[in-house]
Amino acid sequence: RKWDLKGDNHISEAELRQVLSSLGLDKQKTHLLFQEMDTNKNGKICYEEFVNWLYGAGPHAIGGDVFNKIKSTALASSYKVSVRRLVLDLVDAPSYSGWFSDSNSIKPYVRFRDLFTEKVQYESPQGHGLRSQIDFASARGGPFTLEILEDSYAAIGVELCLPRTLRSGKVLGTGKLHLDDVAEGIASGLGCVRGLKVAIVSEGTQQAGGEKVGDILFDIDESLASALAWKKRKVQLWGQHG
């Protein structure tokens, strides 16, 4: 169901193409794959058709290695967390004066993006100034939920942004909230982690060790919606660390 980007209970060919592009599948191979999955030929893939394809004997229109990667991603364990608080700690920059009257009046916010589907999971309210604290525990609606899959990425993308102005919006930098880091903190904190730091660097320059934009600190609780997955993960980590 995660691949149903529009949430309309089926997967279109465009949605499948968007998801599988991250695995290196081109438009032609995705089309062949879509035809293979769409067994009733109604131009869309329902949940039952997708599951039948995953567990079917084949042969498949794609190679075994790609099929195995798709299957492992689709069946990856899901870990949900509740984010109680964010602290946005930005490095001052002269360019901020071109956006706002001064650096202390900027209004940064955070966007969380699934790295596999590229779908935005959540966009935070705006903070205020170089160091902003956004407390969800006391806000209307309470903490928000993020989902991290134990797939080839095992992380969720974190984008530090400035709001849209007359000059247009801007992504200041990006980082990753890694499942391993969250799990280590939750295992040692008995279900919660406080002040987990994610470094944010200039967009597109992480591999080259780009310029640091700031840090985002997380207060996170494990979600009851993934209680069984978290229990197994914590037991595993406790066994590894004694």
PDB file of C-alpha atoms in Angstrom:
ATOM      1  CA  ARG A   1       0.000   0.000   0.000  1.00  0.00           C
ATOM      2  CA  LYS A   2       3.009   2.265   0.463  1.00  0.00           C
ATOM      3  CA  TRP A   3       3.443   2.377  -3.320  1.00  0.00           C
ATOM      4  CA  ASP A   4      -0.067   3.796  -3.715  1.00  0.00           C
ATOM      5  CA  LEU A   5       1.229   7.367  -3.743  1.00  0.00           C
ATOM      6  CA  LYS A   6      -2.197   8.978  -4.247  1.00  0.00           C
ATOM      7  CA  GLY A   7      -3.900   6.840  -1.611  1.00  0.00           C
ATOM      8  CA  ASP A   8      -6.702   5.733  -3.962  1.00  0.00           C
ATOM      9  CA  ASN A   9      -6.340   1.994  -3.273  1.00  0.00           C
ATOM     10  CA  HIS A  10      -4.540   1.091  -6.468  1.00  0.00           C
ATOM     11  CA  ILE A  11      -1.184   1.636  -8.169  1.00  0.00           C
ATOM     12  CA  SER A  12      -1.171   3.410 -11.513  1.00  0.00           C
ATOM     13  CA  GLU A  13       1.552   2.936 -14.107  1.00  0.00           C
ATOM     14  CA  ALA A  14       2.825   6.456 -13.367  1.00  0.00           C
ATOM     15  CA  GLU A  15       3.088   5.633  -9.650  1.00  0.00           C
ATOM     16  CA  LEU A  16       4.899   2.376 -10.385  1.00  0.00           C
ATOM     17  CA  ARG A  17       7.313   4.197 -12.706  1.00  0.00           C
ATOM     18  CA  GLN A  18       8.049   6.829 -10.057  1.00  0.00           C
ATOM     19  CA  VAL A  19       8.749   4.219  -7.370  1.00  0.00           C
ATOM     20  CA  LEU A  20      10.838   1.870  -9.519  1.00  0.00           C
ATOM     21  CA  SER A  21      12.953   4.619 -11.060  1.00  0.00           C
ATOM     22  CA  SER A  22      14.969   4.555  -7.825  1.00  0.00           C
ATOM     23  CA  LEU A  23      15.893   0.937  -8.664  1.00  0.00           C
ATOM     24  CA  GLY A  24      17.144   1.933 -12.098  1.00  0.00           C
ATOM     25  CA  LEU A  25      14.205   0.578 -14.116  1.00  0.00           C
ATOM     26  CA  ASP A  26      13.518   2.534 -17.277  1.00  0.00           C
ATOM     27  CA  LYS A  27      10.103   3.379 -18.716  1.00  0.00           C
ATOM     28  CA  GLN A  28      10.005   0.363 -21.032  1.00  0.00           C
ATOM     29  CA  LYS A  29      10.805  -2.193 -18.321  1.00  0.00           C
ATOM     30  CA  THR A  30       8.318  -0.570 -15.954  1.00  0.00           C
ATOM     31  CA  HIS A  31       5.633  -0.810 -18.651  1.00  0.00           C
ATOM     32  CA  LEU A  32       6.323  -4.536 -19.116  1.00  0.00           C
ATOM     33  CA  LEU A  33       6.223  -5.017 -15.361  1.00  0.00           C
ATOM     34  CA  PHE A  34       2.946  -3.120 -15.056  1.00  0.00           C
ATOM     35  CA  GLN A  35       1.346  -5.302 -17.738  1.00  0.00           C
ATOM     36  CA  GLU A  36       2.533  -8.391 -15.875  1.00  0.00           C
ATOM     37  CA  MET A  37       1.049  -7.225 -12.567  1.00  0.00           C
ATOM     38  CA  ASP A  38      -2.239  -5.961 -14.048  1.00  0.00           C
ATOM     39  CA  THR A  39      -3.752  -9.387 -14.547  1.00  0.00           C
ATOM     40  CA  ASN A  40      -7.337  -8.194 -15.168  1.00  0.00           C
ATOM     41  CA  LYS A  41      -6.105  -5.564 -17.636  1.00  0.00           C
ATOM     42  CA  ASN A  42      -8.096  -2.664 -16.204  1.00  0.00           C
ATOM     43  CA  GLY A  43      -5.169  -0.251 -16.291  1.00  0.00           C
ATOM     44  CA  LYS A  44      -4.408  -0.287 -12.574  1.00  0.00           C
ATOM     45  CA  ILE A  45      -2.921  -2.638  -9.995  1.00  0.00           C
ATOM     46  CA  CYS A  46      -5.009  -3.504  -6.948  1.00  0.00           C
ATOM     47  CA  TYR A  47      -3.573  -4.781  -3.662  1.00  0.00           C
ATOM     48  CA  GLU A  48      -4.436  -8.416  -4.434  1.00  0.00           C
ATOM     49  CA  GLU A  49      -2.757  -8.280  -7.847  1.00  0.00           C
ATOM     50  CA  PHE A  50       0.394  -6.807  -6.324  1.00  0.00           C
ATOM     51  CA  VAL A  51       0.571  -9.473  -3.598  1.00  0.00           C
ATOM     52  CA  ASN A  52      -0.088 -12.267  -6.102  1.00  0.00           C
ATOM     53  CA  TRP A  53       2.743 -10.971  -8.261  1.00  0.00           C
ATOM     54  CA  LEU A  54       5.143 -10.813  -5.291  1.00  0.00           C
ATOM     55  CA  TYR A  55       4.443 -14.411  -4.306  1.00  0.00           C
ATOM     56  CA  GLY A  56       3.892 -15.799  -7.784  1.00  0.00           C
ATOM     57  CA  ALA A  57       6.224 -18.354  -9.344  1.00  0.00           C
ATOM     58  CA  GLY A  58       7.008 -16.220 -12.405  1.00  0.00           C
ATOM     59  CA  PRO A  59       8.688 -16.004 -14.832  1.00  0.00           C
ATOM     60  CA  HIS A  60       8.935 -12.229 -14.516  1.00  0.00           C
ATOM     61  CA  ALA A  61       9.554  -9.541 -17.110  1.00  0.00           C
ATOM     62  CA  ILE A  62      12.591  -8.399 -15.128  1.00  0.00           C
ATOM     63  CA  GLY A  63      15.694 -10.180 -13.871  1.00  0.00           C
ATOM     64  CA  GLY A  64      15.751 -12.138 -10.644  1.00  0.00           C
ATOM     65  CA  ASP A  65      18.033  -9.658  -8.868  1.00  0.00           C
ATOM     66  CA  VAL A  66      15.692  -6.749  -9.551  1.00  0.00           C
ATOM     67  CA  PHE A  67      12.652  -8.823  -8.587  1.00  0.00           C
ATOM     68  CA  ASN A  68      14.279  -9.786  -5.283  1.00  0.00           C
ATOM     69  CA  LYS A  69      15.099  -6.149  -4.547  1.00  0.00           C
ATOM     70  CA  ILE A  70      11.519  -5.077  -5.286  1.00  0.00           C
ATOM     71  CA  LYS A  71      10.178  -7.880  -3.086  1.00  0.00           C
ATOM     72  CA  SER A  72      12.501  -7.106  -0.171  1.00  0.00           C
ATOM     73  CA  THR A  73      11.540  -3.425  -0.351  1.00  0.00           C
ATOM     74  CA  ALA A  74       7.806  -4.139  -0.564  1.00  0.00           C
ATOM     75  CA  LEU A  75       7.954  -6.557   2.386  1.00  0.00           C
ATOM     76  CA  ALA A  76      10.379  -4.538   4.510  1.00  0.00           C
ATOM     77  CA  SER A  77       9.552  -4.218   8.217  1.00  0.00           C
ATOM     78  CA  SER A  78       7.915  -0.914   9.138  1.00  0.00           C
ATOM     79  CA  TYR A  79       8.999   1.100  12.176  1.00  0.00           C
ATOM     80  CA  LYS A  80       6.792   4.011  13.204  1.00  0.00           C
ATOM     81  CA  VAL A  81       7.885   6.728  15.611  1.00  0.00           C
ATOM     82  CA  SER A  82       6.125   9.644  17.270  1.00  0.00           C
ATOM     83  CA  VAL A  83       8.039  12.909  17.053  1.00  0.00           C
ATOM     84  CA  ARG A  84       7.395  15.000  20.169  1.00  0.00           C
ATOM     85  CA  ARG A  85       9.786  17.892  19.600  1.00  0.00           C
ATOM     86  CA  LEU A  86      12.143  19.367  17.011  1.00  0.00           C
ATOM     87  CA  VAL A  87      14.935  21.835  17.673  1.00  0.00           C
ATOM     88  CA  LEU A  88      16.236  23.575  14.539  1.00  0.00           C
ATOM     89  CA  ASP A  89      19.738  24.925  15.117  1.00  0.00           C
ATOM     90  CA  LEU A  90      20.880  26.845  12.020  1.00  0.00           C
ATOM     91  CA  VAL A  91      24.280  28.249  11.186  1.00  0.00           C
ATOM     92  CA  ASP A  92      24.030  31.994  10.508  1.00  0.00           C
ATOM     93  CA  ALA A  93      24.547  33.009   6.874  1.00  0.00           C
ATOM     94  CA  PRO A  94      24.735  36.438   5.188  1.00  0.00           C
ATOM     95  CA  SER A  95      22.298  35.264   2.524  1.00  0.00           C
ATOM     96  CA  TYR A  96      19.436  35.188   5.039  1.00  0.00           C
ATOM     97  CA  SER A  97      19.266  38.983   4.933  1.00  0.00           C
ATOM     98  CA  GLY A  98      18.085  38.669   1.333  1.00  0.00           C
ATOM     99  CA  TRP A  99      15.121  36.605   2.451  1.00  0.00           C
ATOM    100  CA  PHE A 100      14.116  38.334   5.670  1.00  0.00           C
ATOM    101  CA  SER A 101      15.018  41.517   7.517  1.00  0.00           C
ATOM    102  CA  ASP A 102      17.739  39.645   9.439  1.00  0.00           C
ATOM    103  CA  SER A 103      18.761  36.102  10.377  1.00  0.00           C
ATOM    104  CA  ASN A 104      16.731  36.152  13.592  1.00  0.00           C
ATOM    105  CA  SER A 105      13.489  36.680  11.691  1.00  0.00           C
ATOM    106  CA  ILE A 106      13.790  33.664   9.372  1.00  0.00           C
ATOM    107  CA  LYS A 107      11.062  31.042   9.599  1.00  0.00           C
ATOM    108  CA  PRO A 108      12.577  27.606   8.909  1.00  0.00           C
ATOM    109  CA  TYR A 109      10.566  24.407   8.748  1.00  0.00           C
ATOM    110  CA  VAL A 110      11.271  20.722   8.149  1.00  0.00           C
ATOM    111  CA  ARG A 111       9.990  18.380   5.464  1.00  0.00           C
ATOM    112  CA  PHE A 112      10.292  14.594   5.801  1.00  0.00           C
ATOM    113  CA  ARG A 113      10.518  12.581   2.588  1.00  0.00           C
ATOM    114  CA  ASP A 114      10.429   8.844   1.928  1.00  0.00           C
ATOM    115  CA  LEU A 115      13.697   8.097   0.115  1.00  0.00           C
ATOM    116  CA  PHE A 116      12.272   5.230  -1.938  1.00  0.00           C
ATOM    117  CA  THR A 117       8.938   6.634  -3.125  1.00  0.00           C
ATOM    118  CA  GLU A 118      10.061  10.297  -2.795  1.00  0.00           C
ATOM    119  CA  LYS A 119       6.703  11.011  -1.156  1.00  0.00           C
ATOM    120  CA  VAL A 120       6.552  13.690   1.552  1.00  0.00           C
ATOM    121  CA  GLN A 121       5.421  12.127   4.842  1.00  0.00           C
ATOM    122  CA  TYR A 122       5.130  15.302   6.896  1.00  0.00           C
ATOM    123  CA  GLU A 123       5.832  19.027   6.778  1.00  0.00           C
ATOM    124  CA  SER A 124       6.340  20.794  10.099  1.00  0.00           C
ATOM    125  CA  PRO A 125       5.023  24.191  11.196  1.00  0.00           C
ATOM    126  CA  GLN A 126       7.413  27.114  10.861  1.00  0.00           C
ATOM    127  CA  GLY A 127       9.939  27.962  13.538  1.00  0.00           C
ATOM    128  CA  HIS A 128      11.347  31.396  14.213  1.00  0.00           C
ATOM    129  CA  GLY A 129      14.969  32.497  14.138  1.00  0.00           C
ATOM    130  CA  LEU A 130      18.257  30.627  13.962  1.00  0.00           C
ATOM    131  CA  ARG A 131      17.329  28.351  16.872  1.00  0.00           C
ATOM    132  CA  SER A 132      13.722  27.243  16.809  1.00  0.00           C
ATOM    133  CA  GLN A 133      11.896  24.812  19.033  1.00  0.00           C
ATOM    134  CA  ILE A 134       8.722  23.162  17.770  1.00  0.00           C
ATOM    135  CA  ASP A 135       6.950  21.287  20.562  1.00  0.00           C
ATOM    136  CA  PHE A 136       4.327  18.858  19.279  1.00  0.00           C
ATOM    137  CA  ALA A 137       3.572  17.259  22.636  1.00  0.00           C
ATOM    138  CA  SER A 138       1.670  20.346  23.756  1.00  0.00           C
ATOM    139  CA  ALA A 139       0.386  21.385  20.329  1.00  0.00           C
ATOM    140  CA  ARG A 140      -3.067  20.715  18.938  1.00  0.00           C
ATOM    141  CA  GLY A 141      -3.041  17.253  17.366  1.00  0.00           C
ATOM    142  CA  GLY A 142      -0.068  16.127  19.455  1.00  0.00           C
ATOM    143  CA  PRO A 143       3.060  14.372  18.169  1.00  0.00           C
ATOM    144  CA  PHE A 144       3.204  13.388  14.511  1.00  0.00           C
ATOM    145  CA  THR A 145       4.125   9.956  13.165  1.00  0.00           C
ATOM    146  CA  LEU A 146       6.957   9.032  10.810  1.00  0.00           C
ATOM    147  CA  GLU A 147       7.453   5.640   9.191  1.00  0.00           C
ATOM    148  CA  ILE A 148      10.930   4.254   8.479  1.00  0.00           C
ATOM    149  CA  LEU A 149      11.258   1.020   6.517  1.00  0.00           C
ATOM    150  CA  GLU A 150      14.002  -1.526   7.021  1.00  0.00           C
ATOM    151  CA  ASP A 151      14.757  -1.468   3.292  1.00  0.00           C
ATOM    152  CA  SER A 152      17.876  -0.622   1.277  1.00  0.00           C
ATOM    153  CA  TYR A 153      17.701   2.985   2.568  1.00  0.00           C
ATOM    154  CA  ALA A 154      16.628   2.312   6.196  1.00  0.00           C
ATOM    155  CA  ALA A 155      16.278   6.065   6.686  1.00  0.00           C
ATOM    156  CA  ILE A 156      13.959   8.960   5.997  1.00  0.00           C
ATOM    157  CA  GLY A 157      15.034  12.124   4.220  1.00  0.00           C
ATOM    158  CA  VAL A 158      15.092  15.350   6.249  1.00  0.00           C
ATOM    159  CA  GLU A 159      14.887  18.675   4.382  1.00  0.00           C
ATOM    160  CA  LEU A 160      15.462  21.990   6.144  1.00  0.00           C
ATOM    161  CA  CYS A 161      13.541  24.672   4.276  1.00  0.00           C
ATOM    162  CA  LEU A 162      12.625  28.339   4.223  1.00  0.00           C
ATOM    163  CA  PRO A 163       9.025  29.236   3.354  1.00  0.00           C
ATOM    164  CA  ARG A 164       7.890  30.513  -0.007  1.00  0.00           C
ATOM    165  CA  THR A 165       8.355  34.247  -0.404  1.00  0.00           C
ATOM    166  CA  LEU A 166       8.238  36.636  -3.339  1.00  0.00           C
ATOM    167  CA  ARG A 167      11.589  35.142  -4.352  1.00  0.00           C
ATOM    168  CA  SER A 168      10.238  31.530  -4.172  1.00  0.00           C
ATOM    169  CA  GLY A 169      10.866  28.738  -1.675  1.00  0.00           C
ATOM    170  CA  LYS A 170      14.219  27.224  -0.831  1.00  0.00           C
ATOM    171  CA  VAL A 171      15.631  23.971   0.540  1.00  0.00           C
ATOM    172  CA  LEU A 172      18.582  25.036   2.662  1.00  0.00           C
ATOM    173  CA  GLY A 173      19.988  21.554   3.092  1.00  0.00           C
ATOM    174  CA  THR A 174      19.244  17.880   3.624  1.00  0.00           C
ATOM    175  CA  GLY A 175      20.106  15.041   5.976  1.00  0.00           C
ATOM    176  CA  LYS A 176      18.893  11.565   6.916  1.00  0.00           C
ATOM    177  CA  LEU A 177      17.209  10.185  10.006  1.00  0.00           C
ATOM    178  CA  HIS A 178      18.636   6.652  10.085  1.00  0.00           C
ATOM    179  CA  LEU A 179      16.709   3.712  11.488  1.00  0.00           C
ATOM    180  CA  ASP A 180      19.838   2.336  13.196  1.00  0.00           C
ATOM    181  CA  ASP A 181      20.385   5.602  15.101  1.00  0.00           C
ATOM    182  CA  VAL A 182      16.739   5.787  16.156  1.00  0.00           C
ATOM    183  CA  ALA A 183      16.713   2.125  17.208  1.00  0.00           C
ATOM    184  CA  GLU A 184      19.907   2.469  19.259  1.00  0.00           C
ATOM    185  CA  GLY A 185      18.450   5.451  21.087  1.00  0.00           C
ATOM    186  CA  ILE A 186      15.083   3.809  21.695  1.00  0.00           C
ATOM    187  CA  ALA A 187      16.705   0.586  22.941  1.00  0.00           C
ATOM    188  CA  SER A 188      18.916   2.445  25.407  1.00  0.00           C
ATOM    189  CA  GLY A 189      16.160   4.897  26.387  1.00  0.00           C
ATOM    190  CA  LEU A 190      13.524   2.192  26.920  1.00  0.00           C
ATOM    191  CA  GLY A 191      11.170   3.353  24.224  1.00  0.00           C
ATOM    192  CA  CYS A 192      12.227   6.945  23.710  1.00  0.00           C
ATOM    193  CA  VAL A 193      15.213   8.991  22.586  1.00  0.00           C
ATOM    194  CA  ARG A 194      15.882  12.636  23.365  1.00  0.00           C
ATOM    195  CA  GLY A 195      18.102  15.069  21.479  1.00  0.00           C
ATOM    196  CA  LEU A 196      18.963  12.757  18.572  1.00  0.00           C
ATOM    197  CA  LYS A 197      21.010  14.946  16.221  1.00  0.00           C
ATOM    198  CA  VAL A 198      20.797  14.941  12.426  1.00  0.00           C
ATOM    199  CA  ALA A 199      23.330  17.101  10.599  1.00  0.00           C
ATOM    200  CA  ILE A 200      22.009  19.148   7.680  1.00  0.00           C
ATOM    201  CA  VAL A 201      24.342  20.035   4.806  1.00  0.00           C
ATOM    202  CA  SER A 202      23.884  21.992   1.591  1.00  0.00           C
ATOM    203  CA  GLU A 203      21.567  20.210  -0.806  1.00  0.00           C
ATOM    204  CA  GLY A 204      23.279  17.958  -3.320  1.00  0.00           C
ATOM    205  CA  THR A 205      26.663  18.071  -1.601  1.00  0.00           C
ATOM    206  CA  GLN A 206      26.398  15.395   1.103  1.00  0.00           C
ATOM    207  CA  GLN A 207      28.628  12.938  -0.750  1.00  0.00           C
ATOM    208  CA  ALA A 208      31.276  15.627  -1.163  1.00  0.00           C
ATOM    209  CA  GLY A 209      31.136  16.698   2.467  1.00  0.00           C
ATOM    210  CA  GLY A 210      29.239  19.881   1.709  1.00  0.00           C
ATOM    211  CA  GLU A 211      28.819  23.006   3.772  1.00  0.00           C
ATOM    212  CA  LYS A 212      26.968  22.500   7.041  1.00  0.00           C
ATOM    213  CA  VAL A 213      23.701  24.385   7.303  1.00  0.00           C
ATOM    214  CA  GLY A 214      22.797  23.349  10.841  1.00  0.00           C
ATOM    215  CA  ASP A 215      21.502  20.532  13.025  1.00  0.00           C
ATOM    216  CA  ILE A 216      18.047  19.206  13.823  1.00  0.00           C
ATOM    217  CA  LEU A 217      17.527  17.602  17.225  1.00  0.00           C
ATOM    218  CA  PHE A 218      14.709  15.094  17.689  1.00  0.00           C
ATOM    219  CA  ASP A 219      12.716  13.951  20.703  1.00  0.00           C
ATOM    220  CA  ILE A 220      11.179  10.648  19.576  1.00  0.00           C
ATOM    221  CA  ASP A 221       9.034   7.883  21.093  1.00  0.00           C
ATOM    222  CA  GLU A 222       8.394   4.471  19.594  1.00  0.00           C
ATOM    223  CA  SER A 223       4.857   4.227  18.207  1.00  0.00           C
ATOM    224  CA  LEU A 224       2.400   1.663  19.526  1.00  0.00           C
ATOM    225  CA  ALA A 225       1.398   1.082  15.902  1.00  0.00           C
ATOM    226  CA  SER A 226       4.754  -0.722  15.452  1.00  0.00           C
ATOM    227  CA  ALA A 227       4.952  -2.229  18.942  1.00  0.00           C
ATOM    228  CA  LEU A 228       5.794  -5.758  17.765  1.00  0.00           C
ATOM    229  CA  ALA A 229       8.487  -4.602  15.326  1.00  0.00           C
ATOM    230  CA  TRP A 230      10.082  -2.387  17.985  1.00  0.00           C
ATOM    231  CA  LYS A 231       9.968  -5.165  20.569  1.00  0.00           C
ATOM    232  CA  LYS A 232      11.865  -7.522  18.271  1.00  0.00           C
ATOM    233  CA  ARG A 233      14.361  -4.811  17.359  1.00  0.00           C
ATOM    234  CA  LYS A 234      15.047  -3.896  20.997  1.00  0.00           C
ATOM    235  CA  VAL A 235      15.526  -7.522  22.019  1.00  0.00           C
ATOM    236  CA  GLN A 236      17.971  -7.940  19.152  1.00  0.00           C
ATOM    237  CA  LEU A 237      19.960  -4.861  20.175  1.00  0.00           C
ATOM    238  CA  TRP A 238      19.947  -5.799  23.855  1.00  0.00           C
ATOM    239  CA  GLY A 239      21.316  -9.221  22.911  1.00  0.00           C
ATOM    240  CA  GLN A 240      24.106  -7.647  20.829  1.00  0.00           C
ATOM    241  CA  HIS A 241      25.143  -5.220  23.557  1.00  0.00           C
ATOM    242  CA  GLY A 242      24.592  -7.477  26.498  1.00  0.00           C
TER     243      GLY A 242
END
